[in-house]
Short mmCIF file of C-alpha atoms in Angstrom, two decimals:
data_model
loop_
_atom_site.label_atom_id
_atom_site.label_comp_id
_atom_site.label_asym_id
_atom_site.label_seq_id
_atom_site.Cartn_x
_atom_site.Cartn_y
_atom_site.Cartn_z
CA MET A 1 124.81 179.95 202.56
CA ASP A 2 122.38 179.83 205.45
CA HIS A 3 124.29 177.30 207.44
CA ARG A 4 127.53 179.25 207.62
CA ARG A 5 128.62 181.29 210.54
CA PRO A 6 128.30 185.07 210.33
CA ASP A 7 130.76 186.58 207.90
CA ASP A 8 133.37 189.29 208.26
CA GLY A 9 130.72 191.99 208.03
CA ALA A 10 129.00 190.64 211.10
CA SER A 11 132.29 190.64 212.97
CA SER A 12 133.04 194.23 212.09
CA LEU A 13 129.52 195.20 213.14
CA ARG A 14 130.06 193.46 216.47
CA LEU A 15 133.40 195.21 216.90
CA ARG A 16 131.76 198.54 216.18
CA ARG A 17 129.16 197.80 218.82
CA HIS A 18 131.81 197.03 221.42
CA ASN A 19 133.65 200.16 220.34
CA ASN A 20 130.43 202.12 220.80
CA ARG A 21 130.02 200.90 224.35
CA ALA A 22 133.62 201.73 225.16
CA SER A 23 133.15 205.18 223.66
CA THR A 24 130.08 205.94 225.75
CA THR A 25 131.67 204.86 229.01
CA SER A 26 135.10 206.39 228.51
CA PRO A 27 135.54 209.93 229.88
CA LYS A 28 138.05 210.74 227.14
CA ALA A 29 135.40 210.28 224.46
CA SER A 30 133.14 212.92 225.97
CA ASP A 31 136.02 215.30 226.54
CA ALA A 32 136.55 215.51 222.79
CA LEU A 33 133.18 217.29 222.32
CA PRO A 34 132.54 220.92 223.30
CA LEU A 35 129.07 219.92 224.55
CA PRO A 36 127.67 216.70 225.98
CA LEU A 37 126.60 214.34 223.20
CA TYR A 38 122.92 214.23 224.18
CA LEU A 39 122.77 218.05 224.25
CA THR A 40 124.34 218.32 220.78
CA ASN A 41 121.80 215.85 219.42
CA ALA A 42 118.92 217.75 221.02
CA ILE A 43 120.07 221.04 219.48
CA PHE A 44 120.24 219.63 215.95
CA PHE A 45 116.92 217.78 216.32
CA THR A 46 115.24 220.98 217.48
CA LEU A 47 116.89 223.03 214.73
CA PHE A 48 115.85 220.57 212.00
CA PHE A 49 112.17 220.41 212.93
CA SER A 50 111.93 224.13 213.77
CA VAL A 51 113.27 225.39 210.43
CA ALA A 52 111.27 222.74 208.56
CA TYR A 53 108.10 223.96 210.27
CA TYR A 54 109.03 227.62 209.55
CA LEU A 55 109.73 226.98 205.85
CA LEU A 56 106.53 225.03 205.31
CA HIS A 57 104.50 227.92 206.73
CA ARG A 58 106.39 230.49 204.64
CA TRP A 59 105.87 228.50 201.43
CA ARG A 60 102.17 228.07 202.22
CA ASP A 61 101.84 231.86 202.59
CA LYS A 62 103.68 232.40 199.28
CA ILE A 63 101.37 230.02 197.45
CA ARG A 64 98.32 231.80 198.84
CA SER A 65 99.72 235.24 197.86
CA SER A 66 101.03 234.01 194.46
CA THR A 67 104.60 234.94 195.44
CA PRO A 68 107.31 233.03 193.49
CA LEU A 69 108.86 230.36 195.68
CA HIS A 70 112.39 231.08 194.47
CA VAL A 71 112.25 234.61 195.82
CA LEU A 72 113.88 234.22 199.21
CA THR A 73 114.31 236.55 202.12
CA PHE A 74 117.41 236.56 204.29
CA TYR A 75 115.62 234.58 207.02
CA GLU A 76 114.35 231.99 204.55
CA LEU A 77 117.83 231.52 203.08
CA ALA A 78 119.31 231.12 206.57
CA SER A 79 116.57 228.60 207.43
CA ILE A 80 117.33 226.52 204.31
CA LEU A 81 121.04 226.44 205.17
CA SER A 82 120.21 225.46 208.76
CA LEU A 83 117.92 222.71 207.51
CA ILE A 84 120.62 221.31 205.25
CA ALA A 85 123.27 221.47 207.99
CA SER A 86 121.08 219.74 210.59
CA PHE A 87 120.01 217.12 208.03
CA ILE A 88 123.65 216.30 207.22
CA TYR A 89 124.49 216.00 210.91
CA LEU A 90 121.57 213.67 211.62
CA LEU A 91 122.29 211.61 208.50
CA CYS A 92 125.95 211.13 209.46
CA PHE A 93 125.12 210.35 213.06
CA PHE A 94 122.20 208.00 212.59
CA GLY A 95 121.56 207.28 208.92
CA ILE A 96 124.92 205.83 207.92
CA HIS A 97 124.96 203.43 210.86
CA PHE A 98 121.36 202.43 210.07
CA VAL A 99 122.27 201.55 206.47
CA GLN A 100 125.49 199.79 207.47
CA SER A 101 123.60 197.62 209.94
CA PHE A 102 121.64 196.15 207.03
CA ILE A 103 124.71 195.75 204.82
CA SER A 104 126.75 194.09 207.55
CA ARG A 105 124.03 191.92 209.06
CA PRO A 106 124.59 188.14 208.54
CA SER A 107 122.20 186.47 206.12
CA ASN A 108 120.83 183.99 208.66
CA ASP A 109 119.75 186.83 211.01
CA VAL A 110 120.16 184.59 214.04
CA VAL A 111 120.70 186.34 217.37
CA TRP A 112 123.69 184.76 219.08
CA GLU A 113 123.92 184.58 222.87
CA ASP A 114 126.96 186.85 222.94
CA ASP A 115 125.09 189.47 220.88
CA VAL A 116 122.35 189.94 223.47
CA THR A 117 124.21 192.60 225.41
CA ASP A 118 124.99 194.43 222.17
CA ILE A 119 121.28 194.63 221.39
CA LEU A 120 120.16 195.64 224.87
CA LEU A 121 122.74 198.37 225.38
CA PRO A 122 122.34 201.70 223.55
CA GLN A 123 124.29 201.80 220.31
CA ILE A 124 125.89 205.15 219.51
CA PRO A 125 127.80 204.99 216.22
CA ILE A 126 131.30 206.35 216.56
CA LEU A 127 133.54 206.13 213.52
CA PRO A 128 136.69 204.03 214.22
CA PRO A 129 139.96 205.95 214.52
CA LEU A 130 141.31 205.01 211.12
CA HIS A 131 144.34 207.22 211.63
CA LEU A 132 145.55 204.70 214.22
CA ALA A 133 146.64 202.37 211.41
CA HIS A 134 149.41 204.82 210.48
CA HIS A 135 150.92 204.85 213.98
CA HIS A 136 153.89 202.76 215.03
CA ASP A 137 153.08 199.41 216.65
CA ASP A 138 154.62 200.46 219.99
CA GLU A 139 152.32 203.47 220.13
CA ILE A 140 149.27 201.31 219.47
CA VAL A 141 150.35 198.75 222.08
CA LYS A 142 150.69 201.55 224.62
CA SER A 143 147.23 202.82 223.64
CA VAL A 144 145.75 199.35 224.20
CA VAL A 145 147.52 198.91 227.54
CA GLU A 146 146.27 202.29 228.77
CA GLY A 147 142.72 201.46 227.72
CA GLU A 148 142.46 204.15 225.06
CA THR A 149 142.06 201.62 222.23
CA PRO A 150 139.84 198.54 222.81
CA SER A 151 141.75 195.34 222.16
CA TYR A 152 138.76 193.71 220.46
CA SER A 153 138.54 196.48 217.84
CA LEU A 154 142.10 196.18 216.53
CA GLU A 155 141.18 194.14 213.43
CA SER A 156 138.57 196.64 212.24
CA THR A 157 140.67 199.65 213.24
CA LEU A 158 143.92 198.55 211.63
CA GLY A 159 142.53 196.61 208.69
CA ASP A 160 145.34 194.07 209.13
CA CYS A 161 144.49 190.90 211.08
CA ARG A 162 148.08 189.69 211.42
CA ARG A 163 149.23 193.03 212.78
CA ALA A 164 146.23 193.22 215.13
CA VAL A 165 147.08 189.83 216.63
CA ALA A 166 150.73 190.79 217.18
CA ILE A 167 149.76 194.06 218.89
CA ARG A 168 147.12 192.40 221.08
CA ARG A 169 149.61 189.71 222.03
CA GLU A 170 152.27 192.22 223.07
CA ALA A 171 149.72 194.30 225.00
CA LEU A 172 148.56 191.19 226.84
CA GLN A 173 152.11 190.31 227.84
CA ARG A 174 152.68 193.81 229.20
CA VAL A 175 149.41 193.89 231.14
CA THR A 176 149.78 190.42 232.69
CA GLY A 177 153.55 190.47 233.02
CA ARG A 178 153.65 186.92 231.66
CA SER A 179 155.32 185.71 228.50
CA LEU A 180 153.53 183.98 225.63
CA GLN A 181 156.75 182.58 224.27
CA GLY A 182 156.04 179.16 222.79
CA LEU A 183 152.58 180.11 221.56
CA PRO A 184 153.02 180.42 217.77
CA LEU A 185 152.12 183.65 216.00
CA GLU A 186 153.41 183.22 212.46
CA GLY A 187 152.16 180.75 209.92
CA PHE A 188 148.42 181.17 210.42
CA ASP A 189 145.79 182.92 208.28
CA TYR A 190 144.03 185.15 210.78
CA GLU A 191 141.78 186.59 208.08
CA SER A 192 140.11 183.18 207.79
CA ILE A 193 138.83 183.18 211.37
CA LEU A 194 137.61 186.79 211.50
CA GLY A 195 133.94 186.88 212.35
CA GLN A 196 133.38 183.14 212.31
CA CYS A 197 135.77 181.08 214.43
CA CYS A 198 137.58 183.02 217.15
CA GLU A 199 137.61 186.51 218.62
CA MET A 200 140.59 188.41 220.03
CA PRO A 201 143.23 185.89 218.87
CA VAL A 202 146.79 186.09 220.25
CA GLY A 203 148.20 183.06 218.41
CA TYR A 204 147.25 179.50 217.77
CA VAL A 205 147.77 176.12 219.42
CA GLN A 206 149.62 173.37 217.60
CA ILE A 207 147.97 169.96 217.85
CA PRO A 208 149.66 167.07 216.06
CA VAL A 209 147.55 165.21 213.53
CA GLY A 210 148.11 161.49 213.05
CA VAL A 211 146.39 159.10 210.68
CA ALA A 212 144.83 155.72 211.34
CA GLY A 213 143.92 153.23 208.69
CA PRO A 214 143.11 152.28 206.12
CA LEU A 215 139.65 151.82 207.61
CA LEU A 216 137.72 149.46 205.34
CA LEU A 217 134.12 150.62 205.67
CA ASP A 218 131.24 149.72 203.35
CA GLY A 219 133.70 148.55 200.71
CA PHE A 220 135.81 151.74 200.67
CA GLU A 221 139.11 152.55 202.33
CA TYR A 222 139.56 155.70 204.42
CA THR A 223 142.66 157.13 206.05
CA VAL A 224 141.35 158.82 209.19
CA PRO A 225 143.00 162.05 210.49
CA MET A 226 143.09 162.36 214.28
CA ALA A 227 144.25 165.50 216.13
CA THR A 228 145.38 164.55 219.63
CA THR A 229 148.10 164.94 222.24
CA GLU A 230 147.42 161.55 223.83
CA GLY A 231 149.98 158.88 223.14
CA CYS A 232 148.75 155.43 222.00
CA LEU A 233 145.41 156.75 220.75
CA VAL A 234 146.25 156.86 217.04
CA ALA A 235 148.32 153.67 217.27
CA SER A 236 145.52 151.84 219.04
CA THR A 237 142.89 152.99 216.56
CA ASN A 238 145.21 152.02 213.75
CA ARG A 239 145.50 148.49 215.21
CA GLY A 240 141.72 148.25 215.31
CA CYS A 241 141.56 149.34 211.67
CA LYS A 242 144.07 146.60 210.82
CA ALA A 243 141.95 143.95 212.54
CA ILE A 244 138.80 145.14 210.76
CA TYR A 245 140.58 145.21 207.40
CA ALA A 246 141.96 141.68 207.85
CA SER A 247 138.46 140.45 208.65
CA GLY A 248 136.84 141.83 205.51
CA GLY A 249 135.83 145.30 206.67
CA ALA A 250 132.96 146.91 208.56
CA SER A 251 129.53 148.04 207.44
CA SER A 252 127.39 150.95 208.60
CA VAL A 253 123.83 152.28 208.39
CA VAL A 254 122.60 155.84 208.97
CA LEU A 255 119.36 155.43 210.91
CA LYS A 256 118.37 159.09 211.26
CA ASP A 257 119.61 162.46 210.05
CA GLY A 258 118.11 165.51 211.72
CA MET A 259 119.32 168.44 213.81
CA SER A 260 117.09 169.72 216.61
CA ARG A 261 116.36 173.00 218.35
CA ALA A 262 113.85 173.36 221.19
CA PRO A 263 112.55 176.78 222.21
CA VAL A 264 110.61 177.28 225.42
CA VAL A 265 107.40 179.34 225.48
CA ARG A 266 105.09 180.26 228.32
CA PHE A 267 101.38 180.95 228.68
CA SER A 268 99.23 182.29 231.48
CA THR A 269 97.70 178.85 232.08
CA ALA A 270 98.69 175.23 231.50
CA LYS A 271 95.43 174.72 229.58
CA ARG A 272 96.44 177.35 227.06
CA ALA A 273 99.90 175.80 226.68
CA ALA A 274 98.26 172.44 226.02
CA GLN A 275 96.21 173.98 223.21
CA LEU A 276 99.40 174.93 221.38
CA LYS A 277 100.81 171.46 222.03
CA PHE A 278 97.76 169.83 220.43
CA PHE A 279 97.91 172.28 217.53
CA LEU A 280 101.56 171.51 216.79
CA GLU A 281 101.09 167.75 217.07
CA ASP A 282 98.03 167.70 214.79
CA PRO A 283 99.12 166.09 211.45
CA LEU A 284 96.72 168.42 209.60
CA ASN A 285 98.84 171.43 210.59
CA PHE A 286 102.25 169.94 209.78
CA ASP A 287 102.36 170.92 206.09
CA THR A 288 101.70 174.58 206.90
CA LEU A 289 104.29 174.62 209.67
CA ALA A 290 106.84 172.87 207.42
CA LEU A 291 106.29 175.44 204.69
CA VAL A 292 106.99 178.27 207.13
CA PHE A 293 109.99 176.48 208.64
CA ASN A 294 111.60 175.55 205.31
CA ARG A 295 111.84 179.18 204.23
CA SER A 296 114.97 179.44 206.36
CA SER A 297 117.11 177.59 203.81
CA ARG A 298 116.90 175.60 200.60
CA PHE A 299 118.38 172.67 202.57
CA ALA A 300 116.20 172.87 205.69
CA ARG A 301 113.32 170.38 205.72
CA LEU A 302 111.22 170.07 208.86
CA GLN A 303 110.81 166.43 209.90
CA HIS A 304 108.76 166.54 213.09
CA ILE A 305 107.91 168.53 216.21
CA GLN A 306 107.97 166.95 219.66
CA CYS A 307 106.33 168.81 222.53
CA THR A 308 106.50 168.41 226.29
CA MET A 309 105.06 170.50 229.09
CA ALA A 310 106.21 171.63 232.51
CA GLY A 311 103.24 173.39 234.06
CA LYS A 312 102.33 176.32 231.85
CA ASN A 313 105.69 176.15 230.07
CA LEU A 314 105.88 174.37 226.72
CA TYR A 315 109.06 172.98 225.14
CA LEU A 316 108.97 172.51 221.37
CA ARG A 317 111.64 170.21 219.90
CA PHE A 318 111.92 170.88 216.16
CA THR A 319 113.95 168.40 214.09
CA CYS A 320 114.97 169.02 210.48
CA SER A 321 117.43 167.87 207.83
CA THR A 322 120.25 170.34 207.17
CA GLY A 323 122.13 169.15 204.09
CA ASP A 324 125.89 168.95 204.56
CA ALA A 325 125.91 171.56 207.34
CA MET A 326 125.88 170.61 210.99
CA GLY A 327 122.87 172.90 210.92
CA MET A 328 122.47 174.75 214.21
CA ASN A 329 122.04 178.14 212.51
CA MET A 330 119.68 176.70 209.94
CA VAL A 331 117.33 175.04 212.40
CA SER A 332 117.39 178.06 214.72
CA LYS A 333 116.27 180.35 211.91
CA GLY A 334 113.52 177.93 210.91
CA VAL A 335 112.29 177.77 214.50
CA GLN A 336 112.19 181.56 214.66
CA ASN A 337 110.07 181.62 211.49
CA VAL A 338 107.55 179.23 213.03
CA LEU A 339 107.41 181.15 216.32
CA ASP A 340 106.71 184.38 214.44
CA PHE A 341 103.97 182.58 212.48
CA LEU A 342 102.37 181.15 215.62
CA GLN A 343 102.31 184.54 217.31
CA SER A 344 99.32 185.61 215.20
CA ASP A 345 97.13 182.71 216.39
CA PHE A 346 98.62 182.61 219.87
CA PRO A 347 99.28 186.29 220.73
CA ASP A 348 99.45 185.43 224.43
CA MET A 349 102.45 183.16 223.83
CA ASP A 350 105.51 184.48 225.63
CA ILE A 351 108.72 183.32 223.91
CA ILE A 352 111.19 182.81 226.74
CA GLY A 353 114.14 181.57 224.69
CA ILE A 354 115.03 180.14 221.29
CA SER A 355 116.72 177.27 223.17
CA GLY A 356 115.12 175.68 226.20
CA ASN A 357 117.64 172.80 226.61
CA PHE A 358 115.18 170.19 225.35
CA CYS A 359 117.33 170.10 222.18
CA SER A 360 119.79 169.28 223.85
CA ASP A 361 123.04 170.88 222.66
CA LYS A 362 126.50 170.41 224.21
CA LYS A 363 125.12 168.81 227.36
CA PRO A 364 124.59 165.20 228.39
CA ALA A 365 120.88 164.50 227.99
CA ALA A 366 118.80 161.36 227.75
CA VAL A 367 116.67 162.88 224.97
CA ASN A 368 119.61 162.65 222.55
CA TRP A 369 120.40 159.11 223.66
CA ILE A 370 116.78 158.04 223.08
CA GLU A 371 115.57 160.24 220.21
CA GLY A 372 118.86 160.94 218.46
CA ARG A 373 120.30 164.23 217.24
CA GLY A 374 122.35 164.89 214.14
CA LYS A 375 123.23 161.54 212.56
CA SER A 376 122.21 158.27 214.21
CA VAL A 377 124.60 155.54 213.03
CA VAL A 378 125.16 151.85 213.71
CA CYS A 379 128.41 150.22 212.59
CA GLU A 380 129.36 146.54 212.83
CA ALA A 381 132.03 144.01 211.90
CA ILE A 382 132.80 140.33 212.36
CA ILE A 383 136.40 139.83 213.50
CA LYS A 384 137.79 136.43 212.65
CA GLU A 385 139.20 134.21 215.38
CA GLU A 386 142.74 134.18 213.96
CA VAL A 387 142.74 137.98 213.73
CA VAL A 388 141.65 138.27 217.36
CA LYS A 389 144.54 136.05 218.37
CA LYS A 390 147.31 137.32 216.08
CA VAL A 391 146.51 141.04 215.75
CA LEU A 392 144.62 141.77 218.98
CA LYS A 393 146.55 139.29 221.16
CA THR A 394 143.49 138.01 223.03
CA ASN A 395 140.54 135.66 222.52
CA VAL A 396 136.85 136.04 221.71
CA ALA A 397 135.53 134.74 225.03
CA ALA A 398 137.65 137.20 227.03
CA LEU A 399 136.44 140.16 224.92
CA VAL A 400 132.76 139.21 225.25
CA GLU A 401 133.03 138.82 229.01
CA LEU A 402 134.97 142.07 229.46
CA ASN A 403 132.49 144.00 227.36
CA MET A 404 129.57 142.71 229.41
CA LEU A 405 131.17 143.47 232.77
CA LYS A 406 132.83 146.77 231.82
CA ASN A 407 130.85 148.53 229.10
CA LEU A 408 127.38 147.26 230.07
CA ALA A 409 127.23 146.29 233.75
CA GLY A 410 130.00 148.64 234.86
CA SER A 411 128.41 151.63 233.14
CA ALA A 412 125.02 150.72 234.62
CA VAL A 413 126.54 150.60 238.11
CA ALA A 414 128.01 154.05 237.45
CA GLY A 415 124.58 155.37 236.45
CA ALA A 416 125.72 156.24 232.96
CA PHE A 417 123.48 157.08 230.03
CA GLY A 418 125.04 157.11 226.62
CA GLY A 419 128.35 155.96 228.08
CA TYR A 420 128.17 152.24 227.50
CA ASN A 421 131.54 152.10 225.79
CA ALA A 422 135.27 152.04 226.50
CA HIS A 423 136.48 155.36 225.07
CA ALA A 424 134.31 156.52 222.14
CA SER A 425 134.88 160.14 223.17
CA ASN A 426 138.62 159.75 222.53
CA ILE A 427 138.17 159.00 218.85
CA VAL A 428 135.27 161.42 218.34
CA SER A 429 137.22 164.33 219.86
CA ALA A 430 140.33 163.64 217.80
CA ILE A 431 138.41 163.49 214.51
CA PHE A 432 136.28 166.51 215.45
CA ILE A 433 139.33 168.69 216.09
CA ALA A 434 141.06 167.51 212.92
CA THR A 435 138.06 168.15 210.67
CA GLY A 436 136.83 171.45 212.13
CA GLN A 437 133.77 170.23 214.01
CA ASP A 438 132.53 171.88 217.21
CA PRO A 439 134.56 170.13 219.96
CA ALA A 440 131.89 170.88 222.57
CA GLN A 441 129.43 168.70 220.67
CA ASN A 442 131.66 165.76 221.46
CA ILE A 443 129.49 165.41 224.57
CA GLU A 444 126.40 164.11 222.80
CA SER A 445 128.27 162.85 219.73
CA SER A 446 130.14 160.35 221.92
CA HIS A 447 126.94 158.64 223.08
CA CYS A 448 127.69 155.04 222.19
CA ILE A 449 126.83 151.51 223.22
CA THR A 450 129.39 148.87 222.30
CA MET A 451 128.10 145.32 221.87
CA MET A 452 130.19 142.14 221.51
CA GLU A 453 128.97 138.63 220.84
CA ALA A 454 130.57 135.31 219.89
CA VAL A 455 129.29 134.05 216.54
CA ASN A 456 129.97 131.15 214.16
CA ASP A 457 129.94 128.58 216.95
CA GLY A 458 131.89 130.87 219.25
CA ARG A 459 134.91 131.16 216.98
CA ASP A 460 134.48 134.72 215.67
CA LEU A 461 133.59 138.05 217.31
CA HIS A 462 130.66 140.22 216.27
CA ILE A 463 131.22 143.81 217.45
CA SER A 464 129.00 146.82 216.91
CA VAL A 465 128.75 150.44 218.02
CA THR A 466 125.45 152.31 218.02
CA MET A 467 125.81 156.09 218.12
CA PRO A 468 122.50 158.01 218.07
CA SER A 469 123.72 161.59 218.01
CA ILE A 470 126.81 162.26 215.88
CA GLU A 471 126.71 166.00 215.09
CA VAL A 472 128.97 166.74 212.14
CA GLY A 473 129.04 168.90 209.02
CA THR A 474 131.33 169.40 206.05
CA VAL A 475 130.52 173.06 205.42
CA GLY A 476 130.45 176.10 207.71
CA GLY A 477 132.32 176.97 210.90
CA GLY A 478 135.80 175.52 211.31
CA THR A 479 135.49 173.22 208.29
CA GLN A 480 136.44 176.18 206.07
CA LEU A 481 139.88 176.66 207.63
CA ALA A 482 142.84 175.43 205.60
CA SER A 483 144.08 172.67 207.94
CA GLN A 484 140.64 171.31 208.73
CA SER A 485 139.61 171.51 205.09
CA ALA A 486 142.67 169.45 204.16
CA CYS A 487 141.66 166.72 206.61
CA LEU A 488 138.14 166.64 205.18
CA ASN A 489 139.65 166.42 201.72
CA LEU A 490 141.73 163.43 202.86
CA LEU A 491 138.48 161.65 203.71
CA GLY A 492 136.82 162.72 200.46
CA VAL A 493 134.05 164.68 202.19
CA LYS A 494 135.23 168.27 201.77
CA GLY A 495 132.46 170.84 201.22
CA ALA A 496 128.90 170.25 200.09
CA ASN A 497 127.83 167.43 197.80
CA LYS A 498 125.99 169.11 194.93
CA GLU A 499 124.57 165.89 193.46
CA SER A 500 123.24 164.56 196.77
CA PRO A 501 123.02 167.26 199.47
CA GLY A 502 123.80 165.85 202.89
CA SER A 503 125.66 162.77 201.70
CA ASN A 504 129.10 164.17 202.62
CA SER A 505 128.12 164.85 206.22
CA ARG A 506 126.42 161.47 206.51
CA LEU A 507 129.54 159.76 205.17
CA LEU A 508 131.66 161.64 207.70
CA ALA A 509 129.36 160.41 210.48
CA THR A 510 129.79 156.79 209.36
CA ILE A 511 133.58 157.26 209.26
CA VAL A 512 133.45 158.55 212.83
CA ALA A 513 131.42 155.51 213.88
CA GLY A 514 133.75 153.16 212.01
CA SER A 515 136.77 154.72 213.68
CA VAL A 516 135.09 154.38 217.09
CA LEU A 517 134.50 150.71 216.27
CA ALA A 518 138.23 150.29 215.60
CA GLY A 519 139.16 152.16 218.77
CA GLU A 520 136.79 150.14 220.93
CA LEU A 521 138.06 146.87 219.50
CA SER A 522 141.71 147.71 220.12
CA LEU A 523 141.35 149.18 223.62
CA MET A 524 139.15 146.37 224.86
CA SER A 525 141.68 143.87 223.50
CA ALA A 526 144.51 145.67 225.30
CA ILE A 527 142.60 145.54 228.58
CA ALA A 528 141.66 141.89 228.11
CA ALA A 529 145.29 141.01 227.36
CA GLY A 530 146.63 143.10 230.25
CA GLN A 531 148.55 145.39 227.89
CA LEU A 532 146.94 148.75 228.72
CA VAL A 533 149.30 149.94 231.47
CA GLN A 534 152.38 148.64 229.68
CA SER A 535 151.58 150.42 226.40
CA HIS A 536 150.75 153.72 228.08
CA MET A 537 153.89 153.62 230.18
CA LYS A 538 155.85 153.16 226.96
CA TYR A 539 154.13 155.65 224.65
CA ASN A 540 152.19 158.11 226.81
CA ARG A 541 154.79 159.27 229.32
CA SER A 542 157.03 162.24 228.74
CA SER A 543 160.79 161.71 229.06
CA GLN A 544 161.39 165.40 229.67
CA ASN A 545 162.22 166.81 233.07
CA VAL A 546 159.05 168.77 233.82
CA CYS A 547 160.75 170.61 236.69
CA GLN A 548 162.98 172.39 234.17
CA MET A 549 160.16 173.40 231.79
#
């Protein structure tokens, strides 16, 4: 599917490219040939075209003199053999790699940032040393340590991901002189991450997963998985869930659902850049642009284009729906389609980059706080007075005052944008890691403003969280791994929803917002009641002697 990360073929292609670079720079690679590689290529190129030219002239003379073509002289026979030999050489050297590049290329055809050097550097196809797989592990480790075998090519060379990780791990320990004891090796499916989640693995990190809940949200109960190493976090969120449940539950609304990508293009003059801006913002042109954009995927649907200028530079913020995928690959491919289409009418447009940071991805930016990115969600609940007192151990007036002075005024004094909350990032990060989301997108996904107000004559508490840019998906990337897939399954949002594409990812976004609501409620209550330091001293301090570790 278009929204998935590149598959194993793409990884092996990337490994071959790295292997090619290593082969061209290593003196041992050139020593294996009797002649320099460029000279060998030149000889076979010259031989191929020379004998082809000679044979064409000979056959033309035979046709003119009515001589049978199958009657061959010694020189003609030698020329045919030379033609065949040079053709086989050129086919093996260039043709096979050319065909494999199409077979191995990922379906979304998106150029990743870490692929740029692979494209710019010359690519000389060298077949991997398959015989290495039959060597003993100690011999391969020695080869990696001495630089004869690239560490990043072990998976493709050996054909065994588990063995490749063990060899890379041992080589790393020998090179650095430092032990990796304590970093687990066994018990992980390394095949599942090849080409999509992590390169050059040497093990995996264990992060405990706790559950909070049940979270009563929109009439349904959810047990929320949270991967964290912070004490009190799961317990605190669980207390918030208890308070929400006892008060009748929370409700949520998805306000927007659209992923964005913003390329930057440049013209020779600002006037010319403005012409493209007006063209893109003209409603009469939207249907044509949407048709071009939507070819990228059966789930991609262009919603709008927002343009802004900086001199003669133009930033184009495309926003589209992406089904149940988080959608970065999908929207990037759609943007590329539109840029290619625009090039015919604006040939002087210089495409500087597919991303110009007006998106804005994995960085704090006001545009996401104002315009939204991914799923924009608001979640609210009314907590009854007796619940505030018995479960949260505080009172409504204290919570309202603390929220105003801390989350609103305090954040304003700090110059925050998007950070008008107590600890939304805590809950977002824990759920992201547990469910296979991109942890770096926690930055914009944690934008949140927490509001508290006394209602029903001041007896009860109305609390809400508004989160304009929750970036989640239930397919693609880390969501396919076994552990993360199990956590998604626990929430009932695993994979794509065939009946209503996009509903699983939207539901996951509301669960994130509902969990943040519970976390905000509990932490603010702990602060208002003066319990924060006491609880962390009890649950978040190690009893081990760190000097002996």
